[in-house]
Amino acid sequence: MLPLRAMFYSGVGVVCLAVLVVVIYTNRTLHSIEKSLPITLFGELNSLSLALEDAAAVAAAAATAAASLRPADVAALGERIAHAQRQIVDLRDTYVVNNMVNASAFHAVLAPAIADLQIWQAEGVSGYATDSPVTLSLMHRRIDEAVGKASTIRDESWGQARAILEQERRRLDAFQRSVNLLFVLTLTLAGIVVVLFFRRGQARERQLEAAREVERQHALLTSLLHHIPLGVAVWDRDGNILHLNTAFTLITGYDLGDLPHAAGWPQLAYPDAGYRQQVVEHWRAMGGSGGCQYRVTCRDGSVKEIEFNSVLLPDLRVLVTLSDVTERNRNEKALQESRLFEARAKKMESLGLLAGGVAHDLNNILSGIVSYPQLLLYDLPEDHRMRQPIETIQQAGLRASAIVQDLLTVARGVAVAKEPLNLRAIVEEYLQSPEFRMVEQYHPGITLEAHLAEDCPPLLGSRIHLRKVVMNLVSNAFEASTAPGVVTVSLRGRRVDGRDGAPAEVEEGDYVELQVVDYGKGISSEDVEKIFEPFYSKKVMGRSGTGLGLTVVWNVVQDHHGHIEVASSGGCTRFTVSFPVTAQQMPALPEQVDLSLLRGHGQTVLVVDDVATQRLITSSIVEKLGYQADTVPSGEAAIDYLRRTPVDLLILDMIMAPGINGRATYERIIAMYPRQKAIIVSGYAETEDVKEALRLGAGRFLKKPLMIPELALAMHEVLRQGDSQSSPAKRSGGAGPTPPGPAPLS
């Protein structure tokens, strides 16, 4: 393209240059002609004038010779005639070359006259001698007449010369203008040709650029088609597959060799005949429009959830795109489950706050029903008539306390002490307990099958709460079963590594998995979302508990950082609970302790509680155990008391109102007495407050209602801690001599 264009521009340049040279040469020639024409004319006119002057000189010599008749004048006349003859010959040669000013006419007048004179001079006229007056007179008249005519012709030639000059000038000017116009036209034409060729070149360049752009777009579309993360399939109106891109093969594993025709797709992708029929009918009902999701069996046998979108092209070809939405659907399901879990947790938290407040107040009330009867029983002999009624009151209080513990578990604010436990031992203990025997009595015809792995690893938890999980799940399974029926309890260790289908919120690691299965009526999908809510129950009222069973299970699982799954279909309901394994070793079994060995020796104890009955009951137990007890109703009162009278041990309630709580009270006390010993008690406390008090130096934490053996053991252990360091009471000298202890405990 470039050499051709260069040749064209070079040719146009050569033509323009040639035209320019011709124009310049023509102009110069015209100017030369314009300059030489006047010289030629004036040269001819000058020749005429010279010939006329010679003729006039002949006429004058003839007149002189005729008048004088002297031989000298006649001889002079001859010389003049000869000179004039030569001039006439020269004039003839001139007009023969260029007769522009009537030189021929001028010659025609003078030449005959000069010739006559030459003849007459040589021969005479009619017999008269050459020098006779007659001959000389005739010669004079003849030449004089010719001079007159020649003079007239010369004058006319001058006018004619001027006319010729003007005419030739106009012709030269016109020719010069024509040449210049031709040059301008030539240049214009050349310019037009150049512009047209340039535009043609631009058009050609644009066409080439457009073609290159089409090629680039085609390459881009081809690259996109091959690298787009969507599978693309194109077939014609007859169903012949025209194209399958790389992503299609990556997603499904099929290529053109496997799928030459669209009719073969259903057989490959949906091998199950029933499902294939459903897909075909659904695709036809949808009209092949987008947004259809189907389970596709890939070439390697794996099943993927794939979304299809299709469009009918103007040439009746069909374009179908497909994308693998398996992971997206899995993530959406996990997100939905997470949101449901979060919503349920918020609901449980709000209900737990209410339950916790009620439980705290009930625990304070139950202390009089649980702890005080136990205190009375220590003073009664075995055969006393009031012993059985008091024990009945105590058992009723313990049952009420168990319900309160369920409320505290719902509250999830109760401080739970956790230790390494073997869940197998807890399950076996429950299956041999009176509670399970009562469940079996209530549901005759229902048997239990236990499959408990021998090598279950330990977990970190609370024995009483884990026992409640087992008890509630088993009792619910029995109540859901129809006789004759079977309830299966299985326990095993399990490794979660993200590839075994575990829910997304379950972290990878080792777990202890407890599974309880019944084959009753099952649970509807609507009820599955509500079964963990407090007081939601479809059981028999009055015989099936409080409606808190599964709520307690759910909260215990969350407190233990576990996970619970519920699956119910076809009359089979399966509860699967997973608890993370701990690396801590199992503690040794505690030995039976004799309470007589836990008696105090008059050490001073300050009971701090905002409830008067709690202060009375706790101080009575403390004194019964051989200690000196005093009480105050608030944290501020405790600080003022200790400023005046140091004590050996504090029994400090965690929640007190109004005023500061137990943690803040203990912080201020240890600021005065850094080694002050204390036991924290509470029926409901923020876990962090309890833990912070223990980190500050408190020796133990006990839950209300207080049981005498637990309190005795706690006081004994805390007072023995750091016996080598004196207590505040000992450093201050004590409160006086230690009084004798109370009567021995029975």
XYZ file of C-alpha atoms in Angstrom:
746
model
C 0.000 0.000 0.000
C 2.739 2.468 0.901
C 4.877 1.944 -2.302
C 1.792 2.388 -4.500
C 0.897 5.600 -2.737
C 4.459 6.860 -3.025
C 4.492 6.086 -6.751
C 1.200 7.919 -7.223
C 2.353 11.017 -5.379
C 5.659 10.922 -7.281
C 3.831 10.739 -10.644
C 1.556 13.614 -9.721
C 4.588 15.628 -8.661
C 6.380 14.906 -11.961
C 3.315 15.947 -14.007
C 2.926 19.169 -12.020
C 6.621 19.880 -12.421
C 6.455 19.259 -16.215
C 3.441 21.548 -16.552
C 5.261 24.171 -14.529
C 8.324 23.902 -16.787
C 6.163 24.194 -19.938
C 4.338 27.198 -18.550
C 7.571 28.902 -17.592
C 9.122 28.134 -20.999
C 6.002 29.352 -22.830
C 5.861 32.548 -20.827
C 9.474 33.196 -21.503
C 8.986 32.492 -25.265
C 5.982 34.795 -25.403
C 7.909 37.510 -23.668
C 10.753 36.953 -26.179
C 8.354 37.201 -29.134
C 6.764 40.260 -27.582
C 10.198 41.869 -27.351
C 11.480 40.757 -30.835
C 8.357 41.682 -32.855
C 8.774 45.463 -32.503
C 12.446 45.126 -33.460
C 11.508 43.217 -36.622
C 8.801 45.704 -37.551
C 10.965 48.656 -36.857
C 13.790 47.024 -38.878
C 11.528 46.653 -41.924
C 10.188 50.158 -41.511
C 13.768 51.381 -41.261
C 14.593 49.498 -44.521
C 11.638 51.212 -46.228
C 12.793 54.589 -44.929
C 16.332 53.984 -46.175
C 15.090 52.859 -49.588
C 12.789 55.873 -49.746
C 15.651 58.174 -48.803
C 17.814 56.639 -51.559
C 14.941 57.044 -54.017
C 14.510 60.654 -52.904
C 18.249 61.163 -53.365
C 17.927 59.755 -56.924
C 15.030 62.126 -57.539
C 17.108 65.047 -56.296
C 20.112 63.993 -58.400
C 17.859 63.621 -61.467
C 16.472 67.066 -60.918
C 19.966 68.491 -60.595
C 21.232 66.693 -63.674
C 18.196 67.782 -65.704
C 18.728 71.315 -64.665
C 22.482 71.496 -65.173
C 23.080 68.821 -67.816
C 26.640 68.600 -66.605
C 28.330 65.258 -66.982
C 29.320 65.259 -63.355
C 25.745 65.589 -62.236
C 24.751 62.926 -64.761
C 27.492 60.679 -63.373
C 26.354 61.438 -59.859
C 22.838 60.485 -60.893
C 24.116 57.139 -62.122
C 25.816 56.474 -58.846
C 22.634 57.334 -56.968
C 20.612 54.991 -59.146
C 23.097 52.164 -58.582
C 23.017 52.709 -54.812
C 19.220 52.816 -54.833
C 19.190 49.601 -56.890
C 21.196 47.785 -54.231
C 18.906 49.060 -51.487
C 15.850 47.846 -53.387
C 17.419 44.387 -53.703
C 18.057 44.270 -49.962
C 14.461 45.364 -49.374
C 13.241 42.550 -51.580
C 15.231 40.000 -49.566
C 13.656 41.363 -46.369
C 10.018 41.231 -47.343
C 10.515 37.815 -48.921
C 11.404 36.528 -45.357
C 8.822 38.531 -43.448
C 6.422 40.820 -45.299
C 4.737 42.514 -42.358
C 4.644 46.249 -43.438
C 3.717 46.145 -47.152
C 7.352 45.935 -48.212
C 6.290 44.147 -51.397
C 4.016 47.019 -52.409
C 6.776 49.476 -51.591
C 9.186 47.411 -53.719
C 6.642 47.169 -56.497
C 6.571 50.992 -56.699
C 10.274 51.758 -56.426
C 11.877 48.765 -58.180
C 10.307 49.408 -61.618
C 11.149 53.081 -61.373
C 14.796 52.390 -60.547
C 14.913 49.786 -63.302
C 13.519 52.324 -65.841
C 16.075 54.844 -64.717
C 18.875 52.322 -65.174
C 17.648 51.527 -68.685
C 17.112 55.132 -69.624
C 20.516 56.055 -68.313
C 22.109 53.324 -70.322
C 20.083 53.602 -73.559
C 18.243 56.864 -73.418
C 14.580 57.442 -74.135
C 13.078 57.176 -77.616
C 16.338 58.000 -79.317
C 17.319 60.737 -76.942
C 20.747 60.470 -75.519
C 21.231 59.431 -71.960
C 22.393 62.865 -70.990
C 19.822 64.733 -73.057
C 17.479 67.049 -71.228
C 14.501 65.027 -72.375
C 15.900 61.798 -70.918
C 16.935 63.509 -67.694
C 13.533 65.203 -67.389
C 11.707 61.933 -67.971
C 13.980 60.256 -65.443
C 13.270 63.021 -62.952
C 9.514 62.802 -63.425
C 9.550 59.007 -63.240
C 11.503 58.766 -60.036
C 9.757 61.677 -58.478
C 6.368 60.004 -59.109
C 7.620 56.736 -57.663
C 9.045 58.526 -54.595
C 5.658 60.083 -53.955
C 3.863 56.755 -54.138
C 6.515 55.058 -52.027
C 6.260 57.799 -49.430
C 2.517 57.178 -49.220
C 3.063 53.418 -48.884
C 5.678 54.002 -46.165
C 3.279 56.143 -44.154
C 0.607 53.449 -44.450
C 3.153 50.857 -43.347
C 3.804 52.794 -40.140
C 0.118 52.669 -39.238
C -0.065 49.047 -40.257
C 2.955 48.260 -38.073
C 1.334 49.884 -35.081
C -1.842 47.856 -35.720
C 0.184 44.677 -36.058
C 2.009 45.391 -32.821
C -1.248 45.967 -30.940
C -2.845 42.851 -32.441
C 0.144 40.677 -31.703
C 0.349 42.000 -28.139
C -3.281 41.121 -27.559
C -2.759 37.663 -29.034
C 0.296 37.073 -26.874
C -1.552 38.253 -23.754
C -4.484 35.989 -24.558
C -2.166 33.048 -25.183
C -0.282 33.743 -21.968
C -3.528 33.861 -20.007
C -4.616 30.613 -21.624
C -1.307 28.989 -20.704
C -1.550 30.271 -17.134
C -5.168 29.128 -16.910
C -4.137 25.748 -18.241
C -1.453 25.600 -15.560
C -3.949 26.523 -12.838
C -6.431 23.972 -14.165
C -3.695 21.365 -14.328
C -2.657 22.109 -10.756
C -6.293 22.085 -9.652
C -6.901 18.795 -11.380
C -3.738 17.399 -9.878
C -4.834 18.648 -6.464
C -8.266 17.090 -6.904
C -6.678 13.839 -7.972
C -4.350 13.976 -4.974
C -7.244 14.728 -2.600
C -9.369 11.968 -4.103
C -6.507 9.532 -3.920
C -5.755 10.633 -0.350
C -9.386 10.201 0.622
C -9.476 6.890 -1.130
C -6.380 5.934 0.833
C -8.060 7.102 4.053
C -11.190 5.153 3.181
C -9.059 2.142 2.438
C -7.192 2.645 5.701
C -10.487 2.928 7.548
C -11.680 -0.236 5.891
C -8.482 -1.990 6.884
C -8.753 -0.620 10.439
C -12.392 -1.700 10.561
C -11.366 -5.132 9.350
C -8.607 -5.265 11.963
C -11.088 -4.113 14.628
C -13.496 -6.836 13.528
C -10.658 -9.324 13.815
C -9.751 -8.002 17.266
C -13.379 -8.158 18.374
C -13.657 -11.634 16.967
C -10.490 -12.663 18.798
C -11.808 -11.040 21.987
C -15.180 -12.743 21.675
C -13.466 -16.031 20.950
C -11.233 -15.577 23.994
C -14.202 -14.599 26.156
C -16.189 -17.532 24.866
C -13.385 -19.909 25.787
C -12.408 -18.338 29.102
C -15.713 -17.015 30.471
C -16.613 -18.896 33.670
C -20.000 -19.745 32.174
C -20.469 -22.850 30.111
C -21.758 -22.003 26.618
C -23.464 -24.315 24.149
C -24.778 -23.335 20.703
C -26.858 -25.524 18.422
C -28.708 -24.921 15.162
C -32.403 -25.250 14.412
C -31.926 -28.992 13.778
C -30.308 -29.530 17.196
C -26.794 -30.061 15.897
C -24.242 -28.829 18.442
C -22.159 -26.093 16.854
C -19.990 -25.085 19.793
C -19.183 -26.079 23.366
C -16.737 -23.774 25.126
C -13.998 -24.785 27.545
C -16.028 -23.891 30.643
C -18.823 -26.215 29.509
C -16.381 -29.106 29.454
C -14.799 -28.057 32.765
C -18.190 -27.898 34.466
C -19.804 -31.021 33.030
C -16.887 -33.005 31.619
C -18.684 -33.435 28.273
C -17.300 -32.245 24.912
C -18.427 -32.380 21.274
C -17.362 -35.987 21.053
C -19.820 -36.883 23.813
C -22.566 -34.520 22.719
C -22.886 -34.119 18.921
C -26.626 -33.450 19.125
C -28.752 -31.604 21.703
C -31.169 -34.519 21.891
C -28.509 -36.582 23.651
C -28.146 -34.168 26.584
C -31.017 -35.422 28.798
C -29.770 -39.007 28.602
C -26.239 -37.980 29.625
C -27.061 -35.370 32.271
C -30.104 -37.010 33.888
C -29.558 -40.792 33.980
C -32.473 -41.285 36.376
C -35.527 -41.737 34.145
C -37.978 -40.215 36.613
C -35.914 -37.124 37.241
C -35.147 -36.831 33.517
C -38.859 -36.726 32.754
C -39.381 -34.032 35.394
C -36.580 -31.918 33.928
C -37.866 -32.244 30.345
C -41.409 -31.326 31.364
C -40.225 -28.400 33.473
C -37.945 -27.107 30.681
C -40.823 -27.216 28.208
C -43.172 -25.544 30.668
C -40.643 -22.766 31.222
C -40.224 -22.358 27.471
C -36.467 -22.797 27.793
C -36.204 -19.452 29.583
C -33.454 -18.616 32.047
C -33.134 -19.336 35.723
C -33.773 -23.099 35.617
C -31.687 -25.144 38.053
C -31.235 -28.898 37.702
C -29.055 -31.587 39.223
C -26.686 -32.648 36.448
C -24.702 -35.868 36.482
C -21.270 -35.022 35.091
C -19.038 -37.288 33.049
C -16.997 -38.278 36.138
C -20.182 -39.334 37.938
C -20.369 -36.337 40.278
C -23.675 -34.486 40.628
C -23.729 -30.698 40.415
C -26.489 -28.132 40.736
C -26.363 -26.166 37.481
C -28.329 -23.089 36.451
C -29.336 -22.842 32.781
C -30.178 -19.741 30.725
C -31.083 -19.807 27.041
C -31.894 -17.377 24.231
C -33.126 -17.866 20.666
C -30.873 -16.050 18.195
C -32.296 -14.257 15.094
C -30.959 -17.002 12.788
C -32.913 -19.579 14.874
C -29.789 -20.905 16.566
C -30.059 -21.502 20.315
C -27.528 -20.148 22.806
C -27.501 -21.764 26.257
C -25.310 -20.745 29.176
C -24.842 -22.807 32.306
C -23.131 -22.081 35.609
C -22.242 -24.320 38.517
C -24.242 -23.024 41.495
C -23.504 -25.944 43.800
C -21.169 -23.956 46.030
C -23.374 -20.876 45.889
C -26.451 -22.834 46.963
C -24.427 -24.474 49.721
C -23.220 -21.076 50.943
C -26.706 -19.594 50.741
C -28.062 -22.494 52.739
C -25.289 -22.084 55.302
C -25.964 -18.333 55.458
C -29.666 -18.940 55.933
C -28.966 -21.461 58.676
C -26.538 -19.019 60.278
C -29.143 -16.268 60.234
C -31.739 -18.595 61.704
C -29.207 -19.614 64.325
C -28.438 -15.972 65.123
C -32.128 -15.070 65.305
C -32.764 -18.033 67.557
C -29.817 -17.048 69.752
C -31.137 -13.490 70.105
C -34.588 -14.805 70.975
C -33.095 -17.195 73.496
C -31.009 -14.409 74.966
C -34.022 -12.162 75.510
C -36.021 -15.028 77.007
C -32.993 -16.017 79.040
C -32.788 -12.591 80.651
C -36.365 -12.988 81.840
C -35.795 -16.572 82.955
C -32.581 -15.626 84.729
C -34.251 -12.893 86.735
C -37.053 -15.215 87.782
C -34.593 -18.004 88.618
C -32.481 -15.693 90.772
C -35.468 -14.692 92.864
C -36.700 -18.294 93.103
C -33.300 -19.500 94.254
C -33.367 -17.050 97.135
C -36.840 -18.319 98.075
C -35.863 -21.974 97.695
C -32.969 -21.598 100.080
C -35.473 -21.689 102.930
C -37.039 -24.870 101.535
C -33.832 -26.692 100.609
C -31.089 -25.483 102.965
C -33.131 -24.920 106.147
C -34.704 -28.413 106.200
C -31.216 -29.848 105.765
C -30.073 -27.759 108.742
C -33.024 -28.995 110.831
C -32.353 -32.593 109.929
C -28.864 -32.394 111.450
C -30.497 -31.801 114.886
C -33.148 -34.538 114.605
C -32.572 -38.177 115.506
C -33.298 -40.804 112.884
C -36.559 -41.930 114.587
C -38.009 -38.464 115.159
C -41.603 -38.128 113.975
C -40.863 -34.804 112.175
C -37.983 -36.218 110.162
C -40.131 -37.608 107.321
C -42.226 -34.408 106.831
C -39.055 -32.310 106.793
C -37.426 -34.663 104.264
C -40.574 -34.402 102.114
C -40.269 -30.626 102.231
C -36.583 -30.889 101.292
C -37.304 -33.226 98.332
C -39.967 -30.845 97.052
C -37.475 -28.024 97.364
C -34.842 -30.020 95.459
C -37.304 -30.694 92.633
C -38.145 -27.011 92.511
C -34.433 -26.237 92.551
C -33.948 -28.531 89.538
C -36.560 -26.522 87.640
C -34.787 -23.332 88.667
C -31.537 -24.826 87.365
C -33.310 -25.373 84.053
C -34.305 -21.711 84.048
C -30.717 -20.734 84.816
C -29.543 -22.905 81.947
C -32.014 -21.128 79.674
C -30.663 -17.837 80.952
C -27.103 -18.882 79.921
C -25.864 -16.358 82.414
C -25.312 -18.879 85.138
C -21.684 -19.440 85.959
C -20.942 -23.066 85.091
C -17.826 -24.794 86.352
C -16.453 -27.193 83.752
C -14.097 -30.108 84.094
C -12.885 -32.974 81.886
C -15.680 -35.566 81.717
C -16.426 -38.869 80.042
C -19.812 -38.583 78.341
C -20.139 -42.393 78.205
C -20.069 -42.536 82.013
C -22.759 -39.836 82.206
C -25.002 -41.700 79.734
C -24.557 -45.015 81.572
C -25.247 -43.310 84.905
C -28.516 -41.888 83.617
C -29.624 -45.176 82.045
C -29.247 -46.805 85.502
C -30.928 -43.962 87.397
C -34.421 -43.896 88.960
C -35.389 -41.093 86.533
C -34.874 -43.399 83.532
C -36.757 -46.250 85.241
C -39.682 -43.859 85.697
C -39.549 -42.985 81.983
C -39.689 -46.693 81.125
C -42.662 -47.159 83.441
C -44.538 -44.290 81.774
C -43.923 -45.763 78.276
C -44.268 -49.554 78.346
C -43.483 -51.324 75.116
C -40.673 -48.905 74.252
C -37.186 -50.373 74.526
C -33.817 -48.679 74.390
C -30.783 -49.797 72.446
C -27.444 -48.299 73.465
C -24.370 -48.287 71.227
C -21.686 -46.580 73.272
C -18.124 -46.561 71.985
C -15.549 -47.730 74.520
C -12.894 -45.209 73.501
C -14.844 -41.962 73.664
C -12.410 -39.093 74.321
C -13.085 -36.679 77.212
C -14.811 -33.332 76.813
C -14.780 -30.191 78.937
C -18.173 -29.643 80.519
C -20.533 -29.563 83.442
C -21.664 -32.978 84.643
C -25.099 -31.857 85.774
C -25.827 -29.995 82.550
C -24.627 -32.788 80.279
C -26.774 -35.214 82.280
C -29.768 -32.939 81.596
C -29.007 -33.127 77.849
C -29.037 -36.932 77.950
C -32.124 -37.071 80.146
C -34.186 -34.636 78.055
C -33.282 -36.188 74.695
C -34.028 -39.741 75.881
C -37.304 -38.825 77.628
C -38.456 -36.877 74.558
C -37.626 -39.838 72.321
C -39.668 -42.177 74.524
C -42.634 -39.812 74.521
C -42.468 -39.432 70.710
C -42.422 -43.221 70.146
C -45.450 -45.447 69.724
C -45.452 -48.895 71.314
C -44.020 -51.194 70.321
C -40.993 -49.126 69.455
C -37.279 -48.656 69.854
C -35.181 -45.683 70.927
C -31.528 -45.815 69.919
C -28.774 -44.022 71.817
C -25.310 -44.029 70.241
C -22.054 -42.400 71.247
C -18.828 -42.187 69.267
C -15.800 -40.048 68.539
C -15.821 -38.120 65.264
C -13.329 -36.127 63.239
C -14.721 -33.091 61.357
C -12.473 -31.969 58.502
C -14.846 -30.045 56.203
C -15.281 -32.959 53.766
C -17.766 -35.119 55.654
C -20.885 -33.015 55.106
C -20.770 -31.302 58.503
C -22.565 -27.921 58.791
C -20.486 -24.861 57.906
C -20.603 -23.457 61.450
C -18.944 -26.586 62.899
C -15.225 -25.962 63.102
C -12.761 -28.618 62.103
C -11.523 -30.830 64.915
C -12.328 -33.854 67.080
C -15.802 -34.189 68.595
C -17.802 -36.528 70.807
C -21.069 -37.234 69.004
C -24.226 -38.237 70.909
C -27.161 -39.389 68.763
C -30.697 -40.194 69.945
C -33.096 -41.698 67.387
C -36.786 -42.528 67.688
C -39.266 -43.933 65.151
C -42.413 -42.114 66.129
C -44.574 -39.659 64.190
C -41.682 -37.304 63.457
C -41.510 -33.501 63.712
C -42.962 -31.199 61.070
C -40.670 -28.665 59.400
C -42.652 -25.849 61.038
C -42.146 -27.304 64.501
C -38.431 -27.959 63.961
C -37.860 -24.202 63.935
C -39.649 -23.796 67.300
C -38.799 -26.871 69.369
C -35.885 -25.133 71.114
C -37.980 -22.147 72.238
C -38.829 -22.018 75.961
C -42.247 -23.398 76.983
C -43.013 -24.568 73.416
C -44.390 -28.109 73.754
C -46.966 -30.441 72.186
C -46.636 -33.033 74.921
C -49.192 -34.151 77.498
C -49.557 -31.378 80.046
C -48.993 -32.401 83.644
C -46.881 -35.438 82.764
C -44.276 -34.299 80.274
C -42.374 -31.643 82.155
C -42.181 -27.872 81.960
C -41.614 -27.283 78.237
C -37.999 -26.310 78.932
C -36.379 -29.649 78.084
C -35.114 -28.932 74.569
C -34.460 -25.317 75.484
C -32.129 -26.564 78.206
C -30.494 -28.917 75.677
C -29.930 -26.113 73.184
C -28.449 -23.746 75.771
C -26.187 -26.399 77.287
C -24.883 -27.245 73.813
C -24.161 -23.576 73.121
C -22.474 -23.086 76.522
C -20.260 -26.066 75.724
C -19.396 -24.687 72.237
C -21.090 -27.674 70.635
C -23.566 -28.137 67.815
C -26.973 -29.794 67.568
C -28.724 -31.064 64.447
C -32.329 -32.229 64.072
C -33.471 -34.400 61.170
C -36.998 -35.773 60.887
C -38.474 -37.636 57.940
C -40.502 -40.756 57.306
C -41.352 -41.308 60.967
C -37.715 -41.168 62.070
C -36.407 -38.328 64.213
C -32.690 -37.997 64.878
C -31.063 -35.593 67.362
C -27.283 -35.362 66.874
C -25.241 -33.438 69.449
C -21.510 -32.819 69.005
C -19.175 -31.585 71.757
C -15.529 -30.608 71.143
C -12.921 -32.904 72.647
C -10.509 -31.618 75.317
C -6.857 -32.472 75.798
C -7.130 -32.199 79.601
C -6.843 -35.396 81.638
C -9.755 -36.852 83.570
C -9.568 -36.024 87.299
C -9.414 -38.776 89.880
C -12.718 -39.773 91.482
C -13.328 -37.799 94.704
C -13.222 -39.740 97.952
C -16.146 -39.725 100.350
C -15.507 -36.979 102.927
C -16.572 -37.156 106.589
C -18.287 -33.874 107.511
C -16.975 -34.178 111.047
C -13.511 -33.564 109.630
C -14.682 -30.288 108.025
C -15.711 -28.544 111.242
C -14.370 -25.098 111.928
C -12.458 -23.949 114.978
C -14.128 -20.659 115.681
C -12.800 -18.755 112.654
C -14.707 -15.578 111.892
C -16.925 -15.487 108.798
C -18.784 -12.485 107.352
C -21.897 -13.306 105.271
C -22.703 -10.576 102.722
C -26.137 -10.876 101.043
C -28.900 -8.435 100.193
C -31.687 -10.935 101.126
C -32.389 -11.263 104.869
C -33.490 -14.923 104.698
C -30.295 -15.801 102.844
C -28.209 -14.112 105.534
C -30.101 -15.963 108.258
C -29.850 -19.403 106.623
C -26.206 -19.032 105.608
C -25.091 -17.712 109.000
C -26.971 -20.552 110.753
C -25.179 -23.153 108.609
C -21.822 -21.449 109.204
C -22.329 -21.448 112.973
C -23.532 -25.060 112.863
C -20.234 -25.928 111.154
C -18.217 -24.470 114.036
C -17.472 -20.935 112.856
C -18.347 -17.495 114.192
C -20.690 -15.729 111.797
C -21.818 -12.170 111.302
C -23.922 -10.676 108.473
C -24.258 -7.416 106.526
C -26.840 -6.538 103.793
C -24.626 -4.896 101.135
C -21.148 -4.523 99.713
C -20.719 -1.043 101.139
C -21.669 -2.352 104.616
C -19.153 -5.164 104.244
C -16.342 -2.685 103.482
C -17.241 -0.575 106.526
C -17.414 -3.694 108.712
C -13.970 -4.901 107.601
C -12.425 -1.517 108.288
C -13.416 -2.002 111.943
C -13.227 -5.790 112.307
C -11.174 -8.049 110.005
C -12.483 -11.581 109.443
C -10.991 -14.894 108.317
C -13.460 -15.583 105.476
C -16.068 -13.791 103.357
C -19.155 -15.508 101.941
C -20.020 -12.944 99.291
C -23.182 -12.870 97.166
C -22.464 -11.846 93.549
C -25.673 -9.960 92.742
C -26.853 -7.377 95.257
C -29.194 -4.468 94.798
C -29.063 -1.646 95.382
C -25.359 -0.883 95.616
C -22.220 -2.482 94.284
C -22.121 -6.158 93.315
C -19.903 -8.904 94.724
C -17.020 -8.415 92.267
C -16.750 -4.672 92.930
C -17.024 -5.322 96.665
C -14.207 -7.847 96.573
C -12.012 -5.513 94.510
C -12.285 -2.817 97.185
C -11.726 -5.275 100.021
C -8.524 -6.750 98.590
C -7.299 -3.199 98.070
C -7.355 -2.984 101.911
C -6.520 -6.645 102.661
C -4.784 -8.229 99.629
C -4.916 -11.748 101.167
C -8.558 -11.654 102.191
C -10.119 -15.111 101.616
C -13.580 -15.337 100.102
C -16.212 -17.674 98.679
C -18.488 -16.313 95.916
C -22.123 -17.493 95.949
C -24.870 -16.757 93.447
C -27.888 -18.237 91.806
C -27.424 -16.132 88.687
C -24.330 -14.201 87.816
C -22.546 -12.901 84.765
C -19.852 -15.419 83.977
C -17.188 -12.757 83.537
C -17.974 -11.242 86.951
C -17.546 -14.622 88.622
C -14.340 -15.374 86.718
C -12.941 -11.955 87.509
C -13.629 -12.440 91.227
C -11.871 -15.806 91.101
C -8.908 -14.219 89.291
C -8.725 -11.542 91.996
C -8.254 -14.248 94.649
C -11.637 -15.644 95.653
C -11.164 -19.316 96.544
C -14.414 -20.981 95.367
C -17.748 -20.377 93.717
C -20.984 -22.026 94.958
C -24.456 -21.955 93.441
C -27.598 -21.249 95.398
C -29.384 -22.809 97.127
C -26.428 -23.741 99.312
C -26.008 -27.360 100.339
C -24.338 -27.946 103.731
C -21.749 -30.534 102.537
C -20.677 -28.353 99.610
C -20.398 -25.247 101.782
C -18.517 -27.133 104.527
C -15.998 -28.517 102.041
C -15.540 -25.139 100.350
C -14.948 -23.278 103.623
C -12.508 -25.942 104.817
C -10.477 -25.835 101.574
C -10.410 -22.050 101.259
C -9.316 -21.511 104.888
C -6.550 -24.108 104.476
C -5.148 -22.274 101.427
C -2.047 -20.359 102.490
C -2.129 -21.413 106.145
C 1.473 -20.230 106.431
C 0.255 -16.692 105.770
C -1.805 -15.116 108.490
C -5.367 -13.985 107.791
C -6.435 -10.386 108.445
C -8.197 -11.474 111.597
C -5.061 -13.198 112.971
C -2.856 -10.220 112.044
C -5.185 -7.933 113.976
C -5.231 -10.206 116.986
C -8.587 -11.800 116.285
C -11.884 -10.995 117.934
C -11.045 -12.588 121.264
C -10.676 -16.115 122.458
C -12.153 -18.778 120.258
C -15.392 -20.008 121.859
C -16.078 -23.710 122.168
C -17.608 -25.237 119.077
C -21.251 -26.247 118.764
C -22.500 -29.752 119.242
C -21.149 -32.343 116.823
C -23.052 -32.839 113.584
C -25.036 -35.982 113.413
